[in-house]
Amino acid sequence: MGNRKISADLKFTAIRLHEQGILRLSEILNCVGFSCMTFYRIKKLYNDTGNVVKPRSQYTGHPHIFNLKDLHYLLELIHHHPDWFLDELTTLM
């Protein structure tokens, strides 16, 4: 079936149906449409974290090259020397 987004409420419902013994696992998987491996991966995540969705990383994207001090330095250089080209500014950084 390939990679696809499975909603958190569908994952949680599948876990709850299995925990409460309302349906057999094969019936649950047939209804929700994901594999046994996916179910057990979600169940492990739920048992470990209490949530069915992985927490988002706080470190997304590329790290910043400049910090605030560098930015202020660059702005001061531009104010004092507006006629400089970028290659001249980069040599000072």
XYZ file of C-alpha atoms in Angstrom:
93
model
C 0.000 0.000 0.000
C 2.977 2.350 0.464
C 3.568 5.252 2.786
C 0.523 7.268 3.661
C -0.575 9.509 6.502
C -2.625 7.685 9.109
C -4.616 10.005 11.344
C -3.927 9.964 15.068
C -7.561 9.238 15.920
C -7.576 6.142 13.682
C -4.384 4.883 15.339
C -5.788 5.528 18.802
C -9.073 3.820 17.934
C -7.268 0.720 16.699
C -5.235 0.556 19.921
C -8.324 0.971 22.109
C -10.295 -1.677 20.199
C -7.428 -4.111 20.644
C -6.873 -3.307 24.338
C -10.554 -3.692 25.198
C -10.876 -6.920 23.224
C -13.838 -5.648 21.223
C -12.493 -7.034 17.929
C -9.766 -9.465 16.967
C -6.576 -7.949 15.614
C -7.212 -9.285 12.110
C -10.639 -7.614 12.060
C -9.206 -4.321 13.310
C -6.467 -4.353 10.676
C -8.979 -5.165 7.970
C -11.128 -2.186 9.012
C -8.388 0.402 9.470
C -6.305 -0.697 6.491
C -2.808 -0.781 7.880
C -0.404 -3.680 8.352
C 0.287 -5.740 11.440
C 3.807 -4.284 11.568
C 2.403 -0.753 11.529
C -0.059 -1.636 14.286
C 2.654 -3.001 16.575
C 4.904 -0.001 15.866
C 2.033 2.316 16.863
C 1.278 0.158 19.919
C 4.920 0.295 21.046
C 4.948 4.067 20.643
C 1.710 4.275 22.637
C 3.077 2.060 25.417
C 6.351 4.026 25.582
C 5.005 7.577 25.335
C 1.254 7.421 25.934
C 0.723 8.953 22.492
C 0.207 7.404 19.050
C 2.102 10.126 17.191
C 5.844 10.794 17.440
C 6.604 14.174 18.989
C 7.910 16.722 16.510
C 11.559 17.560 16.827
C 12.374 21.029 18.059
C 15.379 21.023 15.727
C 13.807 21.186 12.280
C 15.529 22.748 9.322
C 19.098 23.876 8.959
C 20.975 25.402 11.887
C 21.475 29.141 11.709
C 24.810 30.275 10.305
C 24.611 33.710 11.930
C 23.666 34.460 15.471
C 22.236 37.805 16.592
C 25.675 39.242 17.377
C 26.905 38.418 13.854
C 23.824 40.001 12.333
C 24.297 43.242 14.264
C 27.956 43.335 13.234
C 26.997 42.889 9.580
C 24.355 45.631 9.788
C 26.872 48.036 11.335
C 29.342 47.303 8.531
C 26.666 47.992 5.939
C 25.707 51.278 7.617
C 29.332 52.444 7.793
C 30.325 51.240 4.318
C 27.259 51.184 2.030
C 29.467 51.110 -1.062
C 31.121 47.769 -0.177
C 30.261 44.653 -2.175
C 29.170 41.372 -0.613
C 32.521 39.695 -1.210
C 34.219 42.424 0.835
C 31.744 41.919 3.678
C 32.153 38.128 3.678
C 35.916 38.414 4.120
C 35.295 40.316 7.371
C 32.893 37.723 8.760
